Short mmCIF file of C-alpha atoms and ligand atoms in Angstrom, two decimals:
data_model
loop_
_atom_site.label_atom_id
_atom_site.label_comp_id
_atom_site.label_asym_id
_atom_site.label_seq_id
_atom_site.Cartn_x
_atom_site.Cartn_y
_atom_site.Cartn_z
CA MET A 809 23.94 46.65 -22.74
CA ASP A 810 24.92 44.43 -25.70
CA LEU A 811 27.42 41.75 -24.86
CA LEU A 812 30.06 39.99 -26.92
CA LEU A 813 31.35 36.72 -25.49
CA ARG A 814 34.57 35.74 -27.21
CA ASN A 815 37.29 33.10 -27.00
CA ALA A 816 34.69 30.46 -26.07
CA PHE A 817 34.03 26.87 -27.06
CA ILE A 818 30.37 27.15 -28.07
CA TYR A 819 28.12 24.08 -27.95
CA THR A 820 24.94 25.36 -29.59
CA GLY A 821 22.62 22.46 -28.73
CA ASP A 822 21.03 22.73 -32.18
CA ALA A 823 19.63 19.66 -33.97
CA ASP A 824 23.11 18.77 -35.29
CA HIS A 825 24.86 19.40 -31.94
CA SER A 826 27.03 21.99 -33.75
CA CYS A 827 30.04 23.45 -31.99
CA VAL A 828 32.20 26.51 -32.67
CA PRO A 829 35.63 25.79 -31.13
CA ARG A 830 37.08 29.32 -30.92
CA GLY A 831 33.85 31.22 -31.05
CA SER A 832 32.18 34.50 -30.27
CA MET A 833 28.56 35.21 -29.47
CA LEU A 834 26.86 38.58 -29.74
CA ILE A 835 23.92 39.10 -27.38
CA LYS A 836 21.54 42.04 -27.94
CA GLU A 837 18.50 42.77 -25.81
CA GLY A 838 18.79 39.35 -24.21
CA LEU A 839 18.78 37.43 -27.50
CA VAL A 840 21.51 35.67 -29.47
CA ARG A 841 22.09 37.95 -32.47
CA TRP A 842 25.19 36.35 -33.97
CA PHE A 843 27.68 33.61 -33.25
CA GLY A 844 30.60 32.18 -35.19
CA PRO A 845 34.38 31.95 -35.28
CA ASP A 846 36.22 34.64 -33.28
CA ALA A 847 38.01 35.76 -36.43
CA GLU A 848 34.70 36.59 -38.14
CA ARG A 849 33.03 38.46 -35.32
CA PRO A 850 31.16 41.61 -36.31
CA ALA A 851 32.14 45.17 -35.41
CA LEU A 852 31.65 45.63 -31.68
CA GLY A 853 29.69 48.87 -31.61
CA ASP A 854 29.11 49.66 -27.96
CA ALA A 855 28.88 46.01 -26.86
CA ARG A 856 30.77 44.99 -23.74
CA GLU A 857 33.38 42.38 -24.61
CA VAL A 858 34.10 39.42 -22.33
CA ASP A 859 37.04 37.07 -22.98
CA LEU A 860 35.98 33.62 -21.72
CA GLY A 861 39.51 32.23 -21.90
CA GLY A 862 38.51 29.08 -23.79
CA GLN A 863 35.66 28.11 -21.44
CA VAL A 864 32.63 26.21 -22.74
CA VAL A 865 29.30 27.91 -23.45
CA MET A 866 26.22 25.68 -23.62
CA PRO A 867 22.44 26.28 -23.63
CA GLY A 868 20.84 26.67 -20.18
CA LEU A 869 19.49 23.34 -18.90
CA VAL A 870 15.72 22.76 -18.88
CA ASN A 871 14.36 20.84 -15.88
CA THR A 872 10.99 19.43 -16.91
CA HIS A 873 9.81 18.10 -13.53
CA ALA A 874 10.39 19.34 -9.98
CA HIS A 875 8.60 19.98 -6.70
CA GLY A 876 10.62 22.88 -5.27
CA GLY A 877 8.24 23.40 -2.35
CA LEU A 878 9.25 20.10 -0.71
CA SER A 879 12.93 21.01 -0.45
CA LEU A 880 13.04 21.80 3.28
CA HIS A 881 12.48 18.11 3.99
CA ARG A 882 15.41 16.74 1.96
CA GLY A 883 16.60 13.41 3.36
CA ARG A 884 13.32 12.38 5.01
CA GLY A 885 11.95 9.18 3.44
CA ASP A 886 15.09 7.96 1.72
CA ASP A 887 13.84 4.36 1.51
CA GLY A 888 10.83 2.53 0.12
CA ASP A 889 9.00 2.41 -3.18
CA LEU A 890 6.70 5.18 -4.43
CA PHE A 891 3.69 4.28 -2.27
CA GLN A 892 5.72 3.41 0.85
CA TRP A 893 7.65 6.67 0.38
CA SER A 894 4.52 8.77 -0.04
CA ARG A 895 3.18 7.36 3.26
CA THR A 896 6.50 8.16 5.01
CA ILE A 897 6.59 11.75 3.79
CA ALA A 898 2.82 12.42 4.12
CA PRO A 899 3.11 13.92 7.65
CA TYR A 900 5.47 16.56 6.19
CA THR A 901 3.99 17.13 2.74
CA SER A 902 0.33 17.23 3.73
CA THR A 903 0.93 19.81 6.47
CA LEU A 904 3.15 22.08 4.37
CA THR A 905 2.26 25.74 4.91
CA LEU A 906 2.57 28.34 2.19
CA GLU A 907 5.64 29.74 3.90
CA ASP A 908 7.26 26.26 4.11
CA ASN A 909 6.53 25.95 0.40
CA TYR A 910 7.99 29.37 -0.41
CA ARG A 911 11.18 28.71 1.61
CA GLY A 912 11.52 25.29 -0.04
CA CYS A 913 11.27 26.95 -3.45
CA GLN A 914 14.15 29.26 -2.49
CA VAL A 915 16.31 26.24 -1.62
CA ALA A 916 15.41 24.53 -4.91
CA VAL A 917 15.85 27.53 -7.19
CA MET A 918 19.28 28.42 -5.79
CA GLU A 919 20.46 24.84 -6.20
CA MET A 920 19.07 24.57 -9.72
CA VAL A 921 20.69 27.79 -10.91
CA ARG A 922 24.01 26.74 -9.38
CA ASN A 923 23.66 23.56 -11.48
CA GLY A 924 23.15 25.46 -14.74
CA ILE A 925 19.36 25.10 -14.89
CA THR A 926 17.76 28.18 -16.45
CA THR A 927 14.17 26.94 -16.88
CA VAL A 928 12.11 24.60 -14.74
CA CYS A 929 8.63 23.11 -14.77
CA ASP A 930 7.62 23.00 -11.11
CA CYS A 931 4.67 21.27 -9.45
CA THR A 932 3.09 22.00 -6.11
CA ARG A 933 -0.08 21.10 -4.27
CA TYR A 934 -0.93 24.50 -2.78
CA GLY A 935 0.34 27.94 -3.81
CA ALA A 936 0.43 27.58 -7.61
CA ASP A 937 2.38 30.84 -8.05
CA LEU A 938 4.96 30.55 -5.24
CA PHE A 939 7.67 28.87 -7.27
CA SER A 940 7.42 31.41 -10.08
CA MET A 941 7.73 34.28 -7.60
CA VAL A 942 10.98 32.88 -6.24
CA ALA A 943 12.38 31.84 -9.64
CA SER A 944 11.61 35.17 -11.27
CA GLY A 945 13.18 37.05 -8.35
CA ILE A 946 16.44 35.11 -8.77
CA GLY A 947 16.17 35.45 -12.58
CA MET A 948 15.27 31.90 -13.65
CA ARG A 949 12.40 30.97 -15.99
CA SER A 950 9.58 28.78 -14.77
CA LEU A 951 6.47 27.00 -15.89
CA SER A 952 4.59 26.68 -12.60
CA GLY A 953 1.34 25.36 -11.30
CA ALA A 954 -0.43 23.00 -8.94
CA LEU A 955 -1.44 19.38 -9.45
CA ALA A 956 -5.00 18.90 -8.23
CA SER A 957 -6.56 15.64 -7.09
CA SER A 958 -9.89 14.20 -5.96
CA PRO A 959 -10.37 14.25 -2.17
CA GLU A 960 -12.02 10.81 -2.14
CA LEU A 961 -8.91 9.29 -3.77
CA ARG A 962 -6.25 11.37 -1.99
CA PRO A 963 -7.66 12.03 1.47
CA ALA A 964 -4.44 13.21 3.21
CA GLY A 965 -4.05 16.98 3.28
CA ARG A 966 -6.37 19.79 2.23
CA HIS A 967 -8.15 19.45 -1.05
CA ASN A 968 -6.91 21.80 -3.73
CA TRP A 969 -9.47 22.16 -6.52
CA PRO A 970 -10.79 24.62 -7.66
CA GLN A 971 -8.30 26.51 -5.46
CA ALA A 972 -5.48 25.61 -7.90
CA LEU A 973 -7.48 27.07 -10.76
CA GLU A 974 -8.22 30.29 -8.85
CA GLU A 975 -4.57 30.66 -7.83
CA THR A 976 -3.40 30.09 -11.40
CA ASP A 977 -5.91 32.55 -12.86
CA ARG A 978 -4.81 35.15 -10.31
CA ALA A 979 -1.12 34.53 -11.03
CA ILE A 980 -1.68 34.97 -14.78
CA LEU A 981 -3.58 38.20 -14.16
CA GLU A 982 -0.96 39.59 -11.79
CA ARG A 983 2.23 38.30 -13.36
CA GLY A 984 1.38 37.14 -16.87
CA ASP A 985 3.46 40.03 -18.27
CA ASP A 986 6.67 38.70 -16.69
CA PRO A 987 8.50 36.97 -19.58
CA LEU A 988 10.19 34.63 -17.08
CA CYS A 989 6.89 33.18 -15.83
CA ARG A 990 4.50 30.77 -17.49
CA PHE A 991 1.77 28.70 -15.90
CA TYR A 992 -0.04 25.40 -16.46
CA LEU A 993 -2.91 23.41 -14.95
CA GLY A 994 -2.33 19.88 -13.77
CA ALA A 995 -3.83 16.74 -12.28
CA HIS A 996 -1.81 14.75 -9.74
CA SER A 997 -2.15 11.23 -11.20
CA PRO A 998 -4.58 8.62 -12.53
CA TYR A 999 -4.69 6.95 -9.09
CA SER A 1000 -5.53 10.15 -7.19
CA CYS A 1001 -8.02 11.70 -9.62
CA THR A 1002 -11.44 10.71 -10.91
CA ALA A 1003 -12.14 10.79 -14.64
CA GLU A 1004 -14.32 13.86 -14.14
CA ARG A 1005 -11.53 15.72 -12.29
CA VAL A 1006 -8.92 14.92 -14.96
CA GLN A 1007 -11.26 16.11 -17.72
CA GLU A 1008 -12.32 19.23 -15.82
CA ILE A 1009 -8.69 20.28 -15.31
CA HIS A 1010 -7.76 19.50 -18.91
CA ARG A 1011 -10.76 21.49 -20.19
CA ALA A 1012 -9.81 24.48 -18.03
CA ALA A 1013 -6.23 24.28 -19.36
CA ARG A 1014 -7.41 24.21 -22.97
CA GLU A 1015 -9.81 27.13 -22.45
CA ARG A 1016 -6.87 29.20 -21.21
CA GLY A 1017 -4.31 27.92 -23.73
CA LEU A 1018 -2.19 26.43 -20.92
CA PRO A 1019 -0.23 23.16 -20.87
CA PHE A 1020 -1.77 20.21 -18.98
CA ILE A 1021 0.48 18.11 -16.73
CA ILE A 1022 -0.04 14.79 -14.92
CA HIS A 1023 2.15 12.10 -13.28
CA VAL A 1024 1.51 8.81 -15.04
CA ALA A 1025 2.70 5.19 -15.20
CA GLU A 1026 5.34 5.89 -12.58
CA ASN A 1027 5.06 2.62 -10.72
CA ARG A 1028 3.89 -0.91 -11.56
CA GLN A 1029 1.35 -0.97 -8.72
CA GLU A 1030 -0.22 2.18 -10.17
CA VAL A 1031 -0.79 0.38 -13.48
CA GLU A 1032 -2.61 -2.40 -11.60
CA MET A 1033 -4.71 0.11 -9.63
CA VAL A 1034 -5.82 1.81 -12.85
CA ARG A 1035 -6.51 -1.50 -14.54
CA GLU A 1036 -8.69 -2.69 -11.62
CA ARG A 1037 -10.58 0.60 -11.49
CA HIS A 1038 -10.99 1.33 -15.19
CA GLY A 1039 -10.22 -1.92 -17.02
CA CYS A 1040 -7.27 -0.50 -18.99
CA ARG A 1041 -3.74 0.84 -18.60
CA PRO A 1042 -3.04 4.46 -17.53
CA ILE A 1043 -2.17 5.88 -20.98
CA GLU A 1044 -5.15 4.10 -22.53
CA TRP A 1045 -7.36 5.62 -19.83
CA LEU A 1046 -6.05 9.17 -20.39
CA HIS A 1047 -6.48 8.68 -24.14
CA ARG A 1048 -10.11 7.60 -23.64
CA LEU A 1049 -10.65 10.72 -21.54
CA GLY A 1050 -9.34 12.80 -24.45
CA VAL A 1051 -6.63 14.58 -22.46
CA LEU A 1052 -3.56 13.56 -24.48
CA ASP A 1053 -2.42 16.14 -27.02
CA ALA A 1054 0.59 18.24 -28.00
CA HIS A 1055 0.13 20.45 -24.89
CA THR A 1056 0.20 17.54 -22.45
CA LEU A 1057 3.28 16.67 -20.39
CA LEU A 1058 3.41 13.32 -18.60
CA ALA A 1059 5.79 13.00 -15.67
CA HIS A 1060 7.68 9.68 -15.32
CA GLY A 1061 6.09 7.35 -17.92
CA VAL A 1062 8.06 4.32 -16.69
CA TRP A 1063 5.56 1.51 -17.28
CA LEU A 1064 4.55 1.88 -20.90
CA GLU A 1065 3.57 -0.86 -23.36
CA ALA A 1066 4.27 -0.54 -27.10
CA ASN A 1067 0.65 0.39 -27.86
CA GLU A 1068 0.80 3.16 -25.23
CA ILE A 1069 3.96 4.58 -26.79
CA GLU A 1070 2.12 4.56 -30.13
CA ILE A 1071 -0.74 6.51 -28.53
CA LEU A 1072 1.71 9.10 -27.20
CA ALA A 1073 3.37 9.45 -30.59
CA ALA A 1074 0.00 9.83 -32.34
CA THR A 1075 -1.33 12.42 -29.88
CA GLY A 1076 1.88 14.48 -29.56
CA ALA A 1077 2.02 14.23 -25.74
CA ALA A 1078 5.50 14.63 -24.19
CA VAL A 1079 7.23 12.77 -21.34
CA SER A 1080 9.41 14.08 -18.52
CA HIS A 1081 11.99 11.39 -17.74
CA ASN A 1082 13.24 11.40 -14.12
CA PRO A 1083 15.95 8.70 -14.02
CA THR A 1084 17.31 9.25 -10.50
CA SER A 1085 13.90 9.53 -8.87
CA ASN A 1086 12.61 6.50 -10.79
CA ALA A 1087 15.60 4.49 -9.56
CA LYS A 1088 15.51 5.74 -5.96
CA LEU A 1089 11.80 4.99 -5.59
CA ALA A 1090 12.33 1.54 -7.15
CA SER A 1091 9.93 2.49 -9.95
CA GLY A 1092 11.96 1.13 -12.85
CA VAL A 1093 13.70 2.33 -16.01
CA ALA A 1094 11.56 4.21 -18.52
CA PRO A 1095 11.59 3.05 -22.19
CA VAL A 1096 13.34 6.24 -23.35
CA PRO A 1097 14.89 4.88 -26.59
CA ALA A 1098 11.48 3.52 -27.70
CA LEU A 1099 9.75 6.82 -26.87
CA ARG A 1100 12.31 8.93 -28.70
CA GLY A 1101 12.44 6.43 -31.56
CA MET A 1102 8.72 7.00 -32.09
CA GLY A 1103 9.18 10.78 -32.00
CA VAL A 1104 7.73 11.41 -28.52
CA PRO A 1105 9.41 14.52 -27.04
CA VAL A 1106 11.31 13.51 -23.89
CA GLY A 1107 12.77 16.00 -21.40
CA LEU A 1108 14.73 15.32 -18.22
CA GLY A 1109 13.53 16.10 -14.71
CA THR A 1110 15.05 16.07 -11.26
CA ASP A 1111 11.76 15.49 -9.39
CA SER A 1112 11.76 16.63 -5.76
CA MET A 1113 14.52 16.81 -3.18
CA LEU A 1114 12.58 14.10 -1.33
CA SER A 1115 13.11 11.58 -4.10
CA ASN A 1116 16.37 12.62 -5.71
CA ASN A 1117 17.82 14.50 -3.49
CA GLY A 1118 19.74 16.98 -5.65
CA GLN A 1119 18.51 19.27 -8.40
CA ASP A 1120 21.27 18.53 -10.87
CA LEU A 1121 20.53 17.90 -14.55
CA PHE A 1122 24.16 16.96 -15.24
CA GLN A 1123 23.49 14.01 -12.95
CA GLU A 1124 20.18 13.28 -14.70
CA MET A 1125 21.91 13.28 -18.10
CA ARG A 1126 24.51 10.82 -16.81
CA MET A 1127 21.91 8.64 -15.05
CA SER A 1128 19.68 8.55 -18.14
CA VAL A 1129 22.47 6.99 -20.21
CA LEU A 1130 23.98 4.73 -17.54
CA LEU A 1131 20.68 3.27 -16.26
CA GLN A 1132 19.47 2.61 -19.79
CA ARG A 1133 22.68 0.76 -20.69
CA ALA A 1134 22.74 -1.23 -17.45
CA HIS A 1135 19.08 -2.12 -17.90
CA THR A 1136 19.16 -3.10 -21.60
CA LEU A 1137 22.76 -4.40 -21.76
CA ASP A 1138 23.02 -2.31 -24.94
CA GLY A 1139 26.01 0.04 -25.02
CA HIS A 1140 24.26 2.11 -27.67
CA ALA A 1141 20.89 2.37 -25.91
CA LEU A 1142 21.41 6.12 -25.36
CA SER A 1143 24.34 8.40 -26.15
CA ALA A 1144 25.74 11.62 -24.72
CA ARG A 1145 24.09 13.48 -27.61
CA ASP A 1146 20.72 11.96 -26.69
CA ALA A 1147 21.13 13.03 -23.07
CA LEU A 1148 22.16 16.57 -24.05
CA ALA A 1149 19.17 16.88 -26.39
CA MET A 1150 16.78 15.81 -23.62
CA ALA A 1151 18.33 18.25 -21.13
CA THR A 1152 18.07 21.20 -23.52
CA ARG A 1153 16.19 21.33 -26.84
CA GLU A 1154 13.79 18.40 -26.32
CA GLY A 1155 13.12 19.52 -22.76
CA ALA A 1156 12.12 22.95 -24.07
CA ARG A 1157 9.87 21.30 -26.65
CA SER A 1158 8.23 19.08 -24.05
CA ILE A 1159 7.14 22.15 -22.05
CA GLY A 1160 6.12 24.13 -25.16
CA TRP A 1161 8.91 26.70 -24.89
CA GLN A 1162 10.97 25.57 -27.92
CA GLN A 1163 10.58 28.74 -29.99
CA GLU A 1164 12.46 30.81 -27.41
CA ILE A 1165 14.80 28.50 -25.48
CA GLY A 1166 16.56 25.11 -25.50
CA SER A 1167 19.40 25.90 -27.92
CA LEU A 1168 21.74 28.78 -28.74
CA GLU A 1169 20.60 29.92 -32.16
CA VAL A 1170 20.18 33.35 -33.71
CA GLY A 1171 16.93 34.91 -32.53
CA LYS A 1172 16.57 32.69 -29.47
CA GLU A 1173 17.04 33.70 -25.83
CA ALA A 1174 20.59 34.03 -24.50
CA ASP A 1175 19.95 31.49 -21.71
CA LEU A 1176 23.35 29.88 -21.29
CA VAL A 1177 25.88 28.29 -18.98
CA VAL A 1178 29.63 28.96 -18.97
CA LEU A 1179 31.67 25.98 -17.76
CA ASP A 1180 35.36 25.49 -17.13
CA LEU A 1181 36.05 22.09 -18.72
CA TRP A 1182 39.78 22.00 -19.09
CA HIS A 1183 41.04 18.89 -20.91
CA PRO A 1184 44.67 17.76 -21.17
CA LEU A 1185 44.23 17.08 -24.90
CA GLY A 1186 42.41 20.37 -25.52
CA LEU A 1187 38.72 20.85 -26.24
CA SER A 1188 37.05 19.16 -29.21
CA ALA A 1189 33.36 18.55 -29.92
CA GLU A 1190 33.62 14.88 -28.92
CA ARG A 1191 35.49 15.64 -25.68
CA VAL A 1192 33.19 18.51 -24.67
CA LEU A 1193 29.97 16.55 -25.32
CA SER A 1194 31.44 13.58 -23.46
CA ASP A 1195 32.51 15.73 -20.50
CA LEU A 1196 29.13 17.51 -20.30
CA VAL A 1197 27.35 14.19 -19.79
CA TYR A 1198 29.84 11.85 -18.11
CA ARG A 1199 31.80 14.26 -15.97
CA ALA A 1200 30.38 17.77 -15.56
CA GLY A 1201 28.70 19.08 -12.44
CA PRO A 1202 28.10 22.28 -10.52
CA GLN A 1203 31.83 22.44 -9.73
CA HIS A 1204 32.44 23.34 -13.39
CA VAL A 1205 29.71 26.01 -13.67
CA ARG A 1206 31.18 29.53 -13.72
CA THR A 1207 28.33 31.70 -14.99
CA VAL A 1208 24.61 31.21 -15.65
CA MET A 1209 22.75 33.67 -17.88
CA VAL A 1210 19.06 34.12 -18.55
CA HIS A 1211 17.94 36.60 -21.22
CA GLY A 1212 21.56 37.71 -21.50
CA GLU A 1213 21.76 38.61 -17.80
CA ALA A 1214 24.27 36.84 -15.56
CA ILE A 1215 22.07 35.67 -12.66
CA TYR A 1216 24.88 33.54 -11.14
CA ASP A 1217 28.54 34.34 -11.53
CA GLU A 1218 31.67 32.84 -9.93
CA GLY A 1219 29.78 31.34 -7.00
CA HIS A 1220 27.46 34.27 -6.34
CA PHE A 1221 23.88 35.11 -7.18
CA THR A 1222 23.76 38.56 -8.71
CA ARG A 1223 20.20 39.53 -7.75
CA VAL A 1224 19.94 38.12 -4.23
CA ASP A 1225 22.12 37.58 -1.18
CA GLU A 1226 22.37 33.82 -0.70
CA ALA A 1227 23.70 34.02 2.88
CA GLU A 1228 20.77 36.21 3.92
CA ILE A 1229 18.23 33.87 2.27
CA ARG A 1230 19.82 30.83 3.94
CA HIS A 1231 19.66 32.58 7.30
CA THR A 1232 15.95 33.36 6.85
CA ILE A 1233 15.27 29.75 5.83
CA GLU A 1234 17.13 28.40 8.87
CA ARG A 1235 15.20 30.71 11.24
CA HIS A 1236 11.92 29.61 9.64
CA CYS A 1237 12.78 25.91 10.01
CA GLU A 1238 13.93 26.31 13.63
CA THR A 1239 10.61 27.83 14.64
CA HIS A 1240 8.15 26.03 12.37
CA LEU A 1241 9.36 22.54 11.48
CA PRO A 1242 10.11 19.37 13.45
CA PRO A 1243 13.86 18.66 13.65
ZN1 ZN B 558 6.33 14.69 -9.45
#
């Protein structure tokens, strides 16, 4: 049924960060068909009308990097840098069964939706389609896949290529018609993959018209490992291999020199910035202003519950600004507008979904979040944008919609029973996982 949201403060998330203070939005067949001042709203027809009582409507948040399957182990490995951490968590991550992965994805998806996330790019090692099954069932969009590696460089765990390719091909065949699901092919990282493996995965992605994803330049030690092995820095190496282009998404990108940022800008590759994870794993602060200044698309990511530990893009927006300012001692290094762009429109662009999602504009998907952001001085564009970045959290989220359907409303998931899912997860953990 068509839907008319009225009496809302609409933050469109368009390129100008336009707002409509007392606005209405008409949603037809899951798409935004009209929005503007309440007083100018079109004839209702048979649309259902909802009075939002002055609440804020914003575009659904786009999480450009996550590992939902690891969520059962939240809180293990809270200390240490990237390589120390990966050794600490290896006993859990390398023995993960498909059911552990599936249950972890349920934990992650429910938390993301509760936090206003409507689209996520998820990475796994085994079970390339599990995340998308869970996300689609709950009503969230996903770009899912597995990051493959080379067994000689990443010996722990089972080796996952060409299994990842077979799983992805099967998922596309079985579920490619589901508009909520998209898939990619990925390589784990320059330190865990040979040149041949990276190129093989990239070639397979291009043949299928899929995005290519890799973790890169996350940690300083990684840069040294790549330099010793290949005589150049990670971005230079990927560029030599010919795998950087407008369909490539690089997770982290913390340790980047000016010439590497130029390479990214020239090739069109995008970066997923994960400020909390980068800080928690003592990786560093990514050069986000330089990347964006050169026109590199930058989205925000939560990373996994083992390195974050929440799945909250409001927190990532806040962290992206605060860390940058603390690191550069420049109070203008990033603004609330920059953070909002990365969490919505630029995030959508970095995962190749910008035609359909990332902002509330006529013709685009009605993926949106309704928040209760009461302010003693009343709502204005400046106050709402400020609150969304420096204050907002899941406690303010009232409703989450994807394709015009409320998938989360007033604390409840509309398609699934959260209590029942939690109970199943607990029973699984009791019988299958160490305490
Ligand atoms: Zn990752």
